[in-house]
Amino acid sequence: VQRIPVPLAGAPYEVWVGAGALEQLPEMLARACPAARYAVIADSAVADLYGDRVRTLAGAVAPATLFTFPAGEANKTRERWRDVTDAMLTSNIGRDGAVVALGGGVTGDLAGFVAATYHRGIPYVQVPTTVLAMVDASVGGKTAVDTRHGKNLVGAFHQPRAVVADVGLLATLPDNHARAGLAEAVKHGAVADRAHFARIERSGAALLRHDVEALTEVIADSVRIKAGVVADDEKEHGRRAILNFGHTVAHALERVAGYALLHGEAVAIGMHVEARLGERLGITEPGTAAALERALIKLGLPVTQSDHAPEALVSAMIHDKKSRDGTVRFAFLKRLGQAAAGDDGSWTVAAPQDAVLRALEP
Amino acid sequence: VQRIPVPLAGAPYEVWVGAGALEQLPEMLARACPAARYAVIADSAVADLYGDRVRTLAGAVAPATLFTFPAGEANKTRERWRDVTDAMLTSNIGRDGAVVALGGGVTGDLAGFVAATYHRGIPYVQVPTTVLAMVDASVGGKTAVDTRHGKNLVGAFHQPRAVVADVGLLATLPDNHARAGLAEAVKHGAVADRAHFARIERSGAALLRHDVEALTEVIADSVRIKAGVVADDEKEHGRRAILNFGHTVAHALERVAGYALLHGEAVAIGMHVEARLGERLGITEPGTAAALERALIKLGLPVTQSDHAPEALVSAMIHDKKSRDGTVRFAFLKRLGQAAAGDDGSWTVAAPQDAVLRALEP
């Protein structure tokens, strides 16, 4: 089990990555997140698989109760946040309680937002059960719910006390979810570490057959890369914006597709589109989109979409929370392994609408 | 206009106190809280009085829109928080927007929680319009909404960028609200500054006739005292708990009375009850409750209640968020001007239920 530091100024913590890491949960809770009570929050599907086990492990440190909500991104809402909060209040969990967020990205975001706002904030740890949650949601402290206006529009920054990423739990993850999760790992390579990008492409076959060693390496390296970016810019005022590469398009796709696409699939398409757009605008080195395309296809990920009109996607982008006054901004690559800085010292660039429309054409 | 620093480690800010301070809002927004758009949030009653004026003042810096919600503590809920958030999203206010919270404690808490969670947190300033909000809510960064389980159970710490406390706005405040607000000023004196306590008692008559100079002095001193306590302990892990003096009983009273009492009235009763309880437990110097009683009565505030059975109040306390595992804890005075430290290094003390019941008898 590797212990990867996330060196945040106010609240440094560790991500424990490896097969069997879950068995160390009691040690980790006792050390990094002691509490009078634990609220283990999971969706109904993950609760069936791992709920009892995690409740028992947490229960070795302090009384632990399992709280569930219906599975699916459609439930990452203020209403489910309220329901979980009220169930915890009914159980008399106090300010000295803590949350164990057990599940994928939706659970991490929702349970994290419960922890961020329960009694004005109680500690929490994450036990991610998907590749996506391990490589992405485990670092950064972003919690949120969706609204009908878009994804993640309501939330808070709330750093976990620790994260246990047990690669063994991925055995129950459907193949399409495993592939989709790797899209964010590819992104970490694309924006900040070309060697990581190359490694993922090389290990493609092993990753797709759930090879525990290959997964552990890729996840641990992705966490390291993201930790470096986030530690520089905890509240996303500057360079952290590079992690939004691919996401302007991805969020628009998810909105228009009604979340029929997995997040990682949308990010894969988004990275390819935004690389093409960046090349056309002269920001991104030519050939970058093609290299991304090769790697993503090797991982079984989509790189184009033809279900939605470019105009509908642009309209969705204007409502994205990164939109400023109706302009759509993108985090572009300079080249593989390096993000592009904007002219104004920011890390995002406004793109003309016609260029965006052309890049979105299949 | 006095500018009082609130020296928080990460995010120091100033509270501007005085008659006419509101005219300096544009200068203050431009300096401390620049934004692409301003969302002025007020309840329906305050919007009628000051909504246009504040929107115009903010509008001198950037486009400003007024958002209102129905007046009253019964509206400090997740539903109204959602409504205001959705109205701002519909208006396309982005991450580069900021909130101006215009009103009393309810608005400060609700609008502050909107700002704390909108796009994972946008900046905000407070323009308090009640004595209570000026002396209390203006310092500390506590934002919250109520649930059926109790007050302030869901919220976040989110520090304002600045506060403009224009004592002139208090001219429209009903007398009972002005008196109730002074209860928190009395509390600041009681827990941390005996001279402040004595000054309030001495200025009682001037304060009750809304004398602008007397109000400015008391409010400015209260802000200074609270700023000192909060700067020591931003997230309420330690000494800041002394500000809960009177509040264990007050919150229980408010729950049981269905918020028919004003918060300051409940705090006045709560301080008197908790001082009596502290004396009986040998924690508080004898005579403290009597001295508090004299000062509170001089300010026209209640010191006892006979509408509710002690048992009902104790049951409500057990559900208070400061309750740990069913024990009820209090922040006691050692003597006037000084809080009592607990045995365990904390600033709260568990009290036996029978003593609490006796202290609650009228």
XYZ file of C-alpha atoms in Angstrom:
724
model
C 0.000 0.000 0.000
C 1.496 3.317 -1.095
C 0.848 6.395 1.046
C 0.774 9.478 -1.158
C 0.886 12.862 0.568
C -1.464 15.637 -0.583
C 0.517 18.594 0.799
C -2.231 21.191 1.310
C -1.214 24.218 3.320
C -3.927 24.078 5.969
C -4.873 20.432 5.925
C -2.357 17.973 4.501
C -3.603 14.419 4.155
C -2.664 11.084 2.612
C -4.154 8.865 -0.060
C -3.463 5.194 0.635
C -3.411 3.275 -2.642
C -3.111 -0.483 -3.094
C -4.827 -3.863 -3.063
C -6.036 -4.599 0.463
C -5.762 -0.972 1.633
C -9.302 -1.146 3.013
C -8.128 -3.424 5.839
C -6.147 -0.443 7.131
C -9.281 1.708 7.483
C -9.479 1.348 11.294
C -5.846 2.415 11.693
C -6.431 5.344 9.366
C -9.652 6.498 11.023
C -8.100 6.297 14.478
C -5.114 8.319 13.351
C -6.465 10.828 10.824
C -10.181 11.080 11.592
C -11.081 10.169 15.170
C -14.767 10.747 15.953
C -17.492 9.839 18.421
C -19.643 8.320 15.667
C -19.175 7.443 12.011
C -21.791 7.926 9.318
C -20.911 5.622 6.428
C -22.653 7.077 3.356
C -23.065 4.908 0.255
C -25.469 4.534 -2.622
C -27.783 1.523 -2.575
C -25.651 -0.490 -5.035
C -22.307 0.020 -3.270
C -23.966 -0.474 0.132
C -25.008 -3.972 -1.000
C -21.435 -4.816 -2.002
C -19.303 -3.173 0.703
C -21.624 -1.456 3.205
C -21.435 -4.072 5.940
C -17.709 -4.527 5.595
C -16.927 -0.811 5.849
C -19.397 -0.280 8.681
C -17.730 -3.113 10.589
C -14.251 -1.716 9.943
C -15.266 1.805 11.028
C -17.185 0.294 13.938
C -13.914 -1.029 15.330
C -13.020 2.614 16.100
C -16.397 4.118 17.092
C -20.098 3.307 16.597
C -20.821 3.369 12.864
C -24.143 3.681 11.036
C -24.801 3.114 7.338
C -26.806 5.749 5.418
C -27.827 5.038 1.847
C -29.344 6.928 -1.058
C -30.507 5.686 -4.485
C -27.639 5.044 -6.930
C -27.009 7.194 -9.994
C -25.910 10.697 -11.018
C -29.594 11.707 -11.151
C -29.511 11.494 -7.358
C -26.605 13.900 -6.867
C -29.119 16.551 -5.861
C -29.947 18.927 -3.056
C -32.929 16.705 -2.249
C -30.786 13.592 -1.604
C -28.262 15.757 0.287
C -31.124 16.933 2.479
C -32.410 13.369 2.978
C -29.030 12.025 4.084
C -28.493 15.044 6.357
C -31.901 14.585 7.960
C -31.320 10.867 8.484
C -28.056 11.691 10.281
C -29.800 14.339 12.401
C -32.530 11.848 13.283
C -29.777 9.427 14.363
C -28.428 12.149 16.679
C -25.025 12.259 15.052
C -23.456 15.394 16.491
C -20.645 17.796 15.715
C -18.203 15.191 16.957
C -19.265 12.722 14.271
C -17.499 12.101 10.972
C -18.456 10.840 7.534
C -17.024 7.903 5.603
C -17.885 8.450 1.921
C -17.997 4.983 0.371
C -18.478 4.832 -3.392
C -17.811 6.491 -6.712
C -17.696 10.130 -7.737
C -21.371 10.784 -7.084
C -21.105 9.496 -3.524
C -17.853 11.342 -2.889
C -19.410 14.600 -4.061
C -22.719 14.124 -2.265
C -21.371 12.678 0.989
C -18.582 15.259 0.929
C -21.159 18.033 0.651
C -23.113 16.500 3.525
C -19.914 16.541 5.609
C -19.057 20.090 4.454
C -22.383 21.470 5.649
C -23.401 19.195 8.548
C -23.135 21.365 11.654
C -21.136 23.754 9.445
C -18.660 21.053 8.564
C -17.547 17.775 10.127
C -14.498 15.703 9.103
C -14.725 13.000 6.474
C -12.685 10.322 4.771
C -13.186 8.858 1.340
C -13.262 5.200 0.390
C -13.537 5.396 -3.407
C -14.809 2.328 -5.233
C -14.286 3.419 -8.846
C -11.201 4.262 -10.900
C -12.632 7.724 -11.500
C -13.108 8.453 -7.812
C -9.652 7.076 -6.975
C -7.728 9.115 -9.547
C -9.822 12.244 -9.503
C -12.288 12.830 -6.667
C -9.810 11.599 -4.052
C -7.718 14.757 -4.409
C -8.975 18.302 -4.342
C -11.684 18.528 -1.739
C -14.368 19.451 -4.237
C -17.829 18.490 -3.086
C -21.021 19.354 -4.929
C -24.480 18.482 -6.135
C -26.091 19.139 -9.504
C -29.068 21.365 -10.243
C -31.264 21.579 -13.311
C -28.953 24.406 -14.452
C -25.946 22.111 -14.627
C -23.459 19.943 -12.808
C -21.707 20.828 -9.578
C -23.270 24.265 -9.353
C -23.825 24.002 -5.606
C -21.122 22.717 -3.313
C -18.125 23.507 -1.158
C -14.417 22.940 -0.874
C -13.974 20.498 1.991
C -10.757 18.501 2.202
C -10.968 14.900 3.418
C -8.830 13.805 6.365
C -7.631 10.805 4.371
C -8.497 8.569 1.424
C -8.264 4.767 1.207
C -8.143 3.656 -2.430
C -8.293 -0.130 -2.348
C -7.669 -1.273 -5.911
C -9.142 -4.655 -4.956
C -12.599 -3.061 -4.789
C -12.400 -2.374 -8.522
C -13.008 -6.080 -9.210
C -16.749 -5.415 -8.977
C -16.614 -2.348 -11.243
C -18.245 -2.802 -14.674
C -15.744 -2.627 -17.557
C -17.199 0.535 -19.066
C -16.829 2.323 -15.722
C -13.225 1.171 -15.369
C -12.410 2.466 -18.860
C -14.182 5.750 -18.243
C -12.216 6.311 -15.060
C -8.965 5.999 -16.963
C -9.939 9.071 -19.004
C -9.122 11.293 -16.026
C -5.790 9.541 -15.588
C -5.055 10.254 -19.261
C -5.973 13.871 -18.580
C -3.476 14.112 -15.713
C -0.793 12.919 -18.082
C -1.943 15.241 -20.855
C -1.910 18.398 -18.751
C 1.115 17.786 -16.548
C 3.180 14.651 -17.192
C 3.908 13.225 -20.618
C 5.632 10.138 -19.178
C 2.455 9.283 -17.257
C 0.473 9.623 -20.464
C 2.857 7.279 -22.269
C 2.739 4.754 -19.432
C -1.047 4.578 -19.519
C -1.020 4.050 -23.258
C 1.601 1.316 -22.846
C -0.309 -0.431 -20.036
C -3.635 -0.186 -21.865
C -4.183 -3.917 -22.226
C -3.236 -4.701 -18.611
C -5.488 -1.907 -17.339
C -8.425 -3.170 -19.358
C -8.121 -6.656 -17.847
C -8.142 -5.086 -14.322
C -4.522 -5.995 -13.609
C -4.059 -4.963 -9.982
C -0.436 -3.919 -10.317
C -0.989 -1.842 -13.437
C -4.017 -0.159 -11.854
C -2.136 0.575 -8.639
C 0.725 2.218 -10.547
C -1.522 4.358 -12.725
C -3.785 5.398 -9.862
C -0.893 6.205 -7.532
C 0.861 8.288 -10.204
C -2.340 10.113 -11.098
C -2.943 10.964 -7.455
C 0.633 12.259 -7.186
C 0.211 14.472 -10.263
C -3.142 15.857 -9.196
C -1.891 16.426 -5.642
C 0.921 18.554 -7.039
C -1.447 20.708 -9.070
C -4.023 21.104 -6.298
C -1.484 21.867 -3.586
C -0.378 24.845 -5.692
C -3.881 26.213 -5.914
C -6.291 24.751 -3.413
C -9.319 26.929 -4.212
C -8.980 26.901 -7.985
C -8.055 30.521 -8.479
C -5.229 29.817 -10.917
C -3.249 26.897 -12.266
C -5.651 24.290 -10.947
C -7.879 25.296 -13.859
C -5.693 23.129 -16.111
C -7.519 20.133 -14.646
C -10.575 21.384 -16.524
C -9.002 20.293 -19.806
C -11.709 18.435 -21.715
C -14.344 19.433 -19.194
C -15.969 22.445 -20.858
C -17.131 20.133 -23.638
C -17.674 17.196 -21.269
C -20.037 19.082 -18.973
C -22.002 20.382 -21.952
C -22.278 16.860 -23.364
C -23.435 15.486 -20.043
C -26.068 18.187 -19.720
C -27.392 17.712 -23.232
C -27.200 13.914 -23.063
C -29.035 13.918 -19.734
C -26.131 12.064 -18.136
C -26.575 9.037 -20.429
C -22.800 9.189 -21.002
C -20.424 8.250 -18.205
C -18.391 11.235 -16.997
C -15.122 9.713 -18.185
C -16.582 9.005 -21.620
C -17.652 12.632 -21.881
C -14.174 13.722 -20.762
C -12.549 11.506 -23.409
C -14.636 13.121 -26.148
C -14.089 16.526 -24.556
C -10.303 16.187 -24.508
C -10.242 15.189 -28.150
C -12.542 18.056 -29.197
C -10.657 20.613 -27.115
C -7.302 19.418 -28.450
C -8.620 19.873 -32.008
C -9.942 23.308 -31.083
C -6.643 24.244 -29.447
C -4.746 23.167 -32.564
C -7.011 25.248 -34.804
C -6.534 28.288 -32.566
C -2.759 27.833 -32.744
C -2.528 27.208 -29.006
C -1.963 23.462 -29.036
C 0.934 21.757 -30.838
C -0.276 20.037 -34.054
C -0.604 16.261 -33.677
C -1.758 16.450 -30.059
C -5.364 15.551 -30.870
C -4.221 12.581 -32.923
C -1.994 11.310 -30.104
C -4.827 11.669 -27.613
C -7.151 9.877 -30.015
C -4.780 6.895 -30.276
C -4.420 6.549 -26.514
C -8.125 6.926 -25.807
C -9.136 4.420 -28.473
C -6.611 1.954 -27.082
C -8.409 2.262 -23.731
C -11.754 1.606 -25.411
C -12.949 5.185 -24.932
C -15.025 7.280 -27.384
C -13.435 10.340 -29.004
C -16.289 11.792 -31.041
C -20.021 12.171 -30.718
C -22.684 12.626 -33.356
C -25.847 12.512 -31.245
C -26.018 16.209 -30.442
C -25.941 19.354 -32.534
C -22.887 21.595 -31.956
C -25.260 24.529 -31.361
C -26.996 22.734 -28.484
C -23.624 21.960 -26.903
C -22.419 25.563 -27.161
C -25.630 26.777 -25.576
C -25.041 24.361 -22.698
C -21.467 25.662 -22.315
C -22.683 29.196 -21.827
C -24.480 27.976 -18.737
C -21.408 26.175 -17.447
C -20.105 27.610 -14.188
C -16.738 28.370 -15.773
C -18.510 30.681 -18.208
C -17.795 34.326 -17.509
C -20.438 36.759 -18.699
C -21.564 34.504 -21.518
C -18.076 33.795 -22.905
C -17.018 30.173 -23.073
C -13.524 29.506 -21.732
C -11.323 26.443 -22.162
C -8.262 25.008 -20.454
C -6.067 24.116 -23.430
C -2.944 22.029 -23.815
C 0.250 23.589 -25.094
C 1.441 20.097 -25.946
C 1.074 16.619 -24.481
C 2.192 16.862 -20.858
C 1.889 20.621 -20.605
C -1.067 22.971 -20.187
C -1.246 26.305 -22.005
C -1.221 29.536 -19.989
C -3.690 32.223 -21.106
C -2.519 35.660 -22.242
C -3.933 37.292 -19.137
C -1.987 35.115 -16.713
C -5.017 32.891 -16.188
C -5.104 29.245 -17.236
C -8.201 29.452 -19.381
C -8.783 31.054 -22.761
C -11.990 32.345 -24.352
C -12.629 30.747 -27.747
C -14.658 32.283 -30.599
C -18.017 30.543 -30.975
C -17.575 29.622 -34.641
C -14.311 27.809 -33.923
C -16.003 25.916 -31.088
C -18.874 24.936 -33.378
C -16.467 23.628 -36.011
C -14.446 21.601 -33.499
C -17.664 20.016 -32.260
C -18.639 18.698 -35.662
C -18.100 14.928 -35.787
C -17.079 55.765 10.452
C -14.831 53.402 12.443
C -13.015 50.643 10.587
C -12.534 47.666 12.863
C -10.152 44.925 11.734
C -11.167 41.283 12.098
C -7.667 39.762 12.019
C -8.385 36.265 10.691
C -5.350 34.279 9.640
C -6.394 33.434 6.112
C -8.867 36.190 5.326
C -8.646 39.375 7.397
C -11.418 41.880 6.797
C -12.894 45.070 8.213
C -16.211 46.021 9.757
C -17.099 49.645 9.016
C -19.339 51.000 11.785
C -21.050 54.379 11.913
C -23.943 56.541 10.794
C -23.756 57.016 7.019
C -21.353 54.089 6.480
C -23.611 52.742 3.739
C -22.582 55.582 1.402
C -19.098 54.054 1.413
C -20.392 50.727 0.012
C -19.105 51.377 -3.545
C -15.610 52.175 -2.256
C -15.692 49.087 -0.099
C -16.963 46.744 -2.806
C -14.396 48.015 -5.298
C -11.614 47.531 -2.805
C -12.531 44.417 -0.822
C -14.978 42.546 -3.036
C -14.614 43.309 -6.747
C -16.887 41.170 -8.941
C -18.406 40.962 -12.414
C -21.947 40.978 -10.982
C -23.510 41.572 -7.581
C -26.456 39.627 -6.190
C -28.054 41.748 -3.463
C -30.022 39.332 -1.264
C -32.663 40.690 1.122
C -35.907 39.588 2.660
C -39.097 41.150 1.316
C -39.414 43.650 4.200
C -35.834 44.969 4.067
C -35.934 45.002 0.265
C -38.846 47.440 0.467
C -36.865 49.734 2.754
C -33.315 49.590 1.409
C -33.293 47.287 -1.636
C -33.204 49.954 -4.318
C -30.648 52.064 -2.492
C -28.206 49.197 -1.991
C -28.709 47.878 -5.516
C -27.922 51.360 -6.851
C -24.824 51.696 -4.665
C -23.520 48.248 -5.681
C -24.508 49.004 -9.274
C -21.988 51.836 -9.297
C -19.278 49.145 -9.216
C -20.779 46.353 -11.369
C -24.235 45.275 -12.568
C -26.347 44.471 -9.495
C -29.555 42.448 -9.207
C -31.868 42.225 -6.198
C -33.020 38.782 -5.023
C -35.633 38.531 -2.305
C -37.151 35.843 -0.114
C -40.065 36.006 2.345
C -39.160 37.651 5.681
C -38.954 35.709 8.946
C -36.899 33.048 10.705
C -39.348 30.422 9.399
C -37.787 31.076 5.986
C -34.204 30.372 7.036
C -34.496 26.983 5.386
C -32.861 24.819 2.761
C -35.885 25.466 0.522
C -35.395 29.264 0.497
C -31.628 28.749 0.092
C -32.386 26.613 -2.958
C -34.849 29.206 -4.327
C -32.371 32.091 -4.071
C -29.595 29.933 -5.547
C -31.795 28.916 -8.479
C -32.863 32.523 -9.130
C -29.177 33.519 -9.288
C -28.416 30.608 -11.639
C -31.330 31.616 -13.853
C -29.857 35.150 -13.938
C -26.573 33.638 -15.160
C -24.561 34.957 -12.257
C -21.267 33.091 -12.556
C -18.288 32.211 -10.408
C -17.075 35.769 -10.799
C -20.178 37.140 -9.085
C -20.467 38.167 -5.431
C -23.248 38.442 -2.863
C -24.311 41.487 -0.843
C -26.266 40.201 2.167
C -28.626 43.013 3.148
C -30.640 42.514 6.316
C -30.747 40.997 9.769
C -29.391 37.761 11.147
C -31.670 35.540 9.084
C -30.574 37.167 5.842
C -26.905 37.145 6.838
C -27.093 33.439 7.600
C -29.142 32.495 4.540
C -27.403 34.756 2.011
C -24.057 33.787 3.516
C -24.881 30.110 2.990
C -25.912 30.867 -0.584
C -22.528 32.552 -1.122
C -20.683 29.722 0.668
C -22.133 27.079 -1.653
C -22.770 28.910 -4.949
C -20.245 27.477 -7.403
C -18.496 26.064 -4.305
C -18.207 29.510 -2.767
C -18.213 33.071 -4.068
C -17.230 36.185 -2.092
C -19.778 38.181 -0.115
C -20.140 41.297 1.980
C -22.658 41.976 4.710
C -24.826 45.049 5.132
C -26.527 44.313 8.462
C -29.730 46.218 9.250
C -30.318 45.101 12.836
C -28.384 45.572 16.060
C -28.142 41.804 16.379
C -26.630 41.365 12.933
C -24.222 44.268 13.491
C -22.854 43.078 16.835
C -23.018 39.368 16.264
C -23.473 38.022 12.735
C -21.007 40.539 11.276
C -18.075 38.699 12.839
C -17.365 35.010 12.644
C -18.273 33.838 9.185
C -20.968 31.500 10.414
C -23.631 30.845 7.816
C -26.493 28.403 8.214
C -30.094 27.423 7.765
C -32.456 25.720 10.193
C -34.032 22.290 9.866
C -36.932 20.739 11.740
C -34.308 19.205 14.047
C -33.099 22.618 15.199
C -31.415 25.884 14.366
C -28.280 26.286 12.279
C -27.791 22.560 11.803
C -26.784 22.934 8.161
C -24.314 25.582 7.089
C -20.718 26.529 6.492
C -17.960 28.790 7.726
C -17.550 31.448 5.062
C -15.899 34.727 6.002
C -17.244 37.936 4.430
C -14.857 40.213 2.553
C -16.152 43.198 4.508
C -19.099 44.432 6.566
C -20.797 47.847 6.440
C -22.748 48.485 9.656
C -24.607 51.739 9.099
C -26.143 52.620 12.438
C -28.482 55.013 10.599
C -30.345 52.015 9.173
C -31.430 51.098 12.692
C -33.930 53.991 12.659
C -36.424 51.678 10.955
C -35.833 48.810 13.389
C -38.754 48.049 15.746
C -37.927 48.741 19.416
C -38.236 45.133 20.522
C -35.710 44.112 17.849
C -33.287 46.852 18.914
C -33.506 45.722 22.544
C -33.113 42.065 21.605
C -29.976 42.855 19.616
C -28.377 44.418 22.661
C -28.563 41.046 24.431
C -25.639 39.816 22.316
C -23.676 42.962 23.153
C -24.311 42.262 26.838
C -23.058 38.728 26.235
C -19.792 40.000 24.724
C -19.243 42.043 27.852
C -20.227 39.157 30.120
C -17.847 36.625 28.584
C -14.844 38.818 27.791
C -14.967 42.476 28.898
C -16.501 43.675 32.132
C -16.001 47.363 31.215
C -18.070 46.840 28.066
C -20.796 45.257 30.167
C -20.785 48.218 32.552
C -20.877 50.718 29.649
C -23.942 49.080 28.119
C -25.737 49.137 31.446
C -24.800 52.819 31.893
C -25.932 53.765 28.350
C -29.163 51.774 28.655
C -31.489 54.772 28.336
C -29.610 56.318 25.376
C -29.521 52.946 23.590
C -33.244 52.446 24.044
C -34.005 55.828 22.428
C -31.813 54.829 19.403
C -29.120 57.389 20.190
C -26.757 57.076 17.227
C -23.576 57.830 19.155
C -24.357 55.421 21.964
C -25.266 52.704 19.453
C -22.105 53.286 17.417
C -19.914 52.969 20.521
C -21.574 49.810 21.793
C -21.641 48.159 18.363
C -18.036 49.051 17.564
C -16.816 47.747 20.929
C -18.838 44.564 20.596
C -17.379 43.939 17.142
C -13.876 44.481 18.544
C -14.455 42.015 21.385
C -15.975 39.359 19.173
C -13.246 39.824 16.558
C -10.653 39.118 19.232
C -12.354 35.901 20.297
C -13.016 34.656 16.769
C -9.538 35.467 15.468
C -8.171 33.128 18.159
C -10.356 30.270 17.028
C -11.868 30.687 13.597
C -13.552 27.288 13.305
C -14.864 27.068 16.850
C -12.668 24.259 18.083
C -11.811 25.948 21.358
C -12.210 29.284 23.108
C -14.763 30.583 20.625
C -17.226 28.325 22.424
C -17.472 31.009 25.136
C -19.696 32.941 22.728
C -22.269 30.219 23.266
C -22.923 31.534 26.770
C -26.710 31.704 27.140
C -27.234 29.875 23.889
C -27.795 26.305 25.027
C -30.942 27.469 26.802
C -31.748 30.069 24.121
C -31.727 27.558 21.271
C -33.909 25.173 23.264
C -36.364 27.981 24.054
C -36.526 29.004 20.420
C -37.182 25.445 19.327
C -39.891 24.855 21.883
C -41.470 28.290 21.409
C -41.491 27.811 17.628
C -39.425 30.967 17.202
C -42.141 33.180 18.765
C -39.360 34.716 20.873
C -36.773 36.970 19.244
C -33.298 35.426 19.334
C -31.966 38.176 21.610
C -34.867 37.719 24.021
C -34.123 34.010 24.188
C -30.427 34.798 24.760
C -31.304 37.208 27.586
C -33.328 34.517 29.345
C -30.635 31.958 28.504
C -27.826 34.026 30.030
C -29.769 34.510 33.227
C -30.661 30.815 33.511
C -27.124 29.683 32.696
C -25.633 32.138 35.183
C -27.938 30.728 37.892
C -26.982 27.200 36.865
C -23.286 28.114 36.883
C -23.613 29.574 40.375
C -25.336 26.438 41.649
C -22.624 24.246 40.190
C -19.955 26.385 41.884
C -18.494 27.458 38.528
C -19.827 31.019 38.396
C -19.132 33.657 41.045
C -22.212 34.243 43.251
C -24.068 37.447 42.368
C -23.375 37.149 38.634
C -26.937 36.165 37.752
C -28.298 39.079 39.764
C -25.973 41.564 38.018
C -26.975 40.182 34.608
C -30.629 40.408 35.619
C -30.286 44.106 36.526
C -28.596 45.016 33.240
C -31.008 43.008 31.077
C -34.072 44.440 32.804
C -32.674 47.946 32.325
C -32.527 47.202 28.587
C -36.139 46.028 28.629
C -35.201 42.385 28.101
C -36.869 39.326 29.662
C -34.879 37.212 32.138
C -37.290 34.374 32.924
C -39.884 32.327 31.120
C -42.838 30.398 32.432
C -44.487 29.247 29.215
C -42.548 26.036 28.811
C -41.900 23.055 31.071
C -38.230 22.585 32.051
C -38.454 18.960 30.860
C -39.443 20.055 27.351
C -36.515 22.482 27.223
C -33.999 19.857 28.370
C -35.280 17.467 25.724
C -34.745 20.188 23.101
C -31.192 20.764 24.404
C -30.288 17.134 23.854
C -30.967 17.705 20.169
C -28.864 20.865 20.095
C -25.818 20.573 17.852
C -23.505 21.300 20.765
C -24.815 18.188 22.468
C -22.269 15.385 22.535
C -23.686 11.892 22.751
C -26.779 13.034 24.556
C -24.985 15.123 27.218
C -25.929 18.785 27.433
C -22.967 21.148 27.620
C -22.838 24.812 28.598
C -20.427 27.690 28.171
C -20.376 29.155 31.678
C -19.067 32.411 33.112
C -16.408 32.366 35.781
C -17.454 35.891 36.674
C -18.741 38.939 34.803
C -16.249 39.667 32.018
C -14.637 36.240 32.100
C -15.660 32.853 30.722
C -14.991 29.648 32.648
C -12.647 27.047 31.189
C -13.758 23.419 31.464
C -11.729 20.802 33.342
C -10.757 19.061 30.131
C -9.256 22.166 28.503
C -12.442 22.767 26.528
C -14.646 25.800 27.046
C -17.850 23.931 27.707
C -18.990 21.869 30.679
C -21.543 19.071 30.915
C -24.197 19.795 33.547
C -26.253 17.204 35.422
C -29.833 17.105 34.183
C -31.454 17.694 37.562
C -29.470 20.914 38.088
C -30.477 22.094 34.618
C -34.116 21.351 35.362
C -33.956 23.326 38.606
C -32.301 26.338 36.974
C -35.022 26.367 34.330
C -37.821 26.683 36.860
C -39.204 30.218 36.746
